[in-house]
XYZ file of C-alpha atoms in Angstrom:
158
model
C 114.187 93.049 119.798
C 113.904 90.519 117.151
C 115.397 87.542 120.195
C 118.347 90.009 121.428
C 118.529 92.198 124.242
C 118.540 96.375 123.556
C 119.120 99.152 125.981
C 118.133 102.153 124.757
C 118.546 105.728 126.500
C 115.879 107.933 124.757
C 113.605 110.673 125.317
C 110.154 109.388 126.967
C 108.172 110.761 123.999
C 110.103 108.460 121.544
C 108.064 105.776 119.391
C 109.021 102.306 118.699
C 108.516 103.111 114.793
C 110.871 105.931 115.295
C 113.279 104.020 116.854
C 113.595 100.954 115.213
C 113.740 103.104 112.054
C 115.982 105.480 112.908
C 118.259 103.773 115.773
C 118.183 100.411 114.299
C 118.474 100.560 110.848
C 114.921 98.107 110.870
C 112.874 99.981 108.055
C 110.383 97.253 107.507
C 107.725 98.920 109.620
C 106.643 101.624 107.294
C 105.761 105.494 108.295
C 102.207 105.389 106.644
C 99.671 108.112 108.684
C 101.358 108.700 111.834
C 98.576 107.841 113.895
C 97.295 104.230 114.042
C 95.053 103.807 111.022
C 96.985 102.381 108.279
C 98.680 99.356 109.986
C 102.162 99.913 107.933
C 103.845 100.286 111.168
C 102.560 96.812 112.715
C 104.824 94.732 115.283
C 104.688 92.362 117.483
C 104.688 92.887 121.438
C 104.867 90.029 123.182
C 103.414 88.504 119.791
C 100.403 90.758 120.510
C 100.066 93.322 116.739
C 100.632 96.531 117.655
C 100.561 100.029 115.597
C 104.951 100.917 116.059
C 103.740 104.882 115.806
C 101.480 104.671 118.493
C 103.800 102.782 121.148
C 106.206 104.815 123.196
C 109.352 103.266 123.393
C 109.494 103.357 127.048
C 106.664 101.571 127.810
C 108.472 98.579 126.487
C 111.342 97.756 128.995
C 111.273 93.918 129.670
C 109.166 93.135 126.517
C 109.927 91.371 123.410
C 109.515 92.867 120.113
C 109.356 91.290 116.728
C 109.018 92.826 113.610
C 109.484 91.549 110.009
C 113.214 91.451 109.937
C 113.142 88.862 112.858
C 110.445 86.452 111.378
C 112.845 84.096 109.260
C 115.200 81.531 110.580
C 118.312 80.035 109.450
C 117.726 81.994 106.044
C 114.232 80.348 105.917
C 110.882 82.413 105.572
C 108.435 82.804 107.850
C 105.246 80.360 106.409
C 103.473 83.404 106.103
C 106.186 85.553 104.080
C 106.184 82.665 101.857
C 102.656 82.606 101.718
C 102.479 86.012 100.684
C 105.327 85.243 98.009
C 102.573 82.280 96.437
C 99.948 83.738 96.679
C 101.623 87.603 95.429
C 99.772 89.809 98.322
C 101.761 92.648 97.601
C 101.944 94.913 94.605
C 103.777 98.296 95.799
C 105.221 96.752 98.576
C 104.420 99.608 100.932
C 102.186 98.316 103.143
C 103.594 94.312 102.915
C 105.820 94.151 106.044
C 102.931 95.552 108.410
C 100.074 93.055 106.698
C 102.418 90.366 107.043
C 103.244 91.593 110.353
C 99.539 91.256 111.280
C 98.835 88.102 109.491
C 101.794 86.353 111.795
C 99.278 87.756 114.943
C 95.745 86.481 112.663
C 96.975 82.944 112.131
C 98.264 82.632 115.361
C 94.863 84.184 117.401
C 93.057 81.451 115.603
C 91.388 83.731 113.458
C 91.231 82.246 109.918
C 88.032 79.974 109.994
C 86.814 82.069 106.547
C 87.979 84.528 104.583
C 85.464 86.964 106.193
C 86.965 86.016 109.095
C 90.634 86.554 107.891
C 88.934 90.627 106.394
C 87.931 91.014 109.270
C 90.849 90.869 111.197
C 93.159 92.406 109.112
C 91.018 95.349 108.622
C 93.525 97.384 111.047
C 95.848 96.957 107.695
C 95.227 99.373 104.402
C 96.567 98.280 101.150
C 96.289 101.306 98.732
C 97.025 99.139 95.802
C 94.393 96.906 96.929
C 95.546 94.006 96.832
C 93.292 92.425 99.255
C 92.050 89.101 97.753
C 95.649 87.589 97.541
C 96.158 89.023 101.017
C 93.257 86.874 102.263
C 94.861 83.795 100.424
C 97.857 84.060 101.518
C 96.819 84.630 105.234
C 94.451 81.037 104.706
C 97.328 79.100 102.751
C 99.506 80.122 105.902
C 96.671 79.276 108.829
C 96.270 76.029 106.866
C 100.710 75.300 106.912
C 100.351 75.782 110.478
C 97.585 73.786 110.848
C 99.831 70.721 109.058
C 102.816 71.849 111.569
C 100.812 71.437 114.384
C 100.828 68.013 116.274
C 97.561 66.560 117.018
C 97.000 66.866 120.839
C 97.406 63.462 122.645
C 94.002 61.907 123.137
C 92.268 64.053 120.819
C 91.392 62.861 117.466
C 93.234 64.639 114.547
C-alpha cells in the first residue's frame, strides 16, 4: 500500500475502498455510488485504475496499491496533482482524488494524443460540478511534463 507492506485479517467480502477508508485512515478515495460508475473511488493496482468499491480486498494479496496519498515524494507533487493545481480541475473537490487517480493511469497508458482522446479515457470519472475542460488540461499539461521527463531512447531521434 502506497510502497509499504500491509497484512490485513478481514472478512472475504471486504472492499479495498472500505478498507483503506476505514482501516487506514486513507480517505482520498471517495464513497460516490457504491458500485463502479462514478470513478471517486479510483486506485491504482499494479498501476492498472481500478474502481476501490468494486475490488475485494482479498483478491489483492501480493499486489501493490497506490492511491492519492502515495503519489507525492519528498513533499513534492505528483506532475499531475500539480497539473490539476494550474490548470484548477477541481471545484468541490469531491471527485478530485479519483480523476487524478485516473489521470496518473491516462498519461501513463499513452493515452493523451487529443483532448478527445484524454474524454475519452477519463469517462470512467464523473465530475458533478463539471469541471471537465480544466480536467482535460490538466491531464495534457501533465502527458506533455512527462513527455519533457522522458529521455529520448538511444538511437531514436527525439
Amino acid at each position: 500500500m502506497n510502497g509499504r507492506e500491509v497484512v490485513a485479517d478481514h472478512d472475504t467480502r471486504t472492499t479495498l475502498l472500505d478498507f483503506l477508508r476505514e482501516d487506514l485512515a486513507l480517505t482520498g478515495a471517495k464513497k460516490g455510488c457504491n458500485r463502479g460508475e462514478c470513478g471517486t473511488c479510483t486506485v491504482l493496482v499494479d498501476g492498472e485504475r481500478v474502481n476501490g468499491c468494486m475490488v475485494l480486498l482479498v483478491e489483492l494479496v501480493g499486489r501493490h496499491v497506490t492511491t492519492v496519498e502515495g503519489l507525492a515524494t519528498d513533499d513534492r507533487l505528483h506532475p499531475v496533482q500539480q497539473a490539476f493545481i494550474d490548470q484548477d480541475a477541481f471545484q468541490c473537490g469531491f471527485c478530485t482524488p479519483g480523476q487524478i487517480m485516473s489521470a496518473v493511469a491516462c498519461v501513463a497508458e499513452g493515452h493523451t494524443g487529443s483532448d478527445d482522446e484524454i474524454r475519452e479515457w477519463m469517462s470512467g470519472n464523473i465530475c458533478r460540478c463539471s469541471a471537465y475542460p480544466q480536467i482535460v488540461a490538466a491531464v495534457a499539461q501533465a502527458a506533455a511534463r512527462a513527455a519533457e521527463l522522458t529521455p529520448p531512447t538511444p538511437g531514436r531521434p527525439s
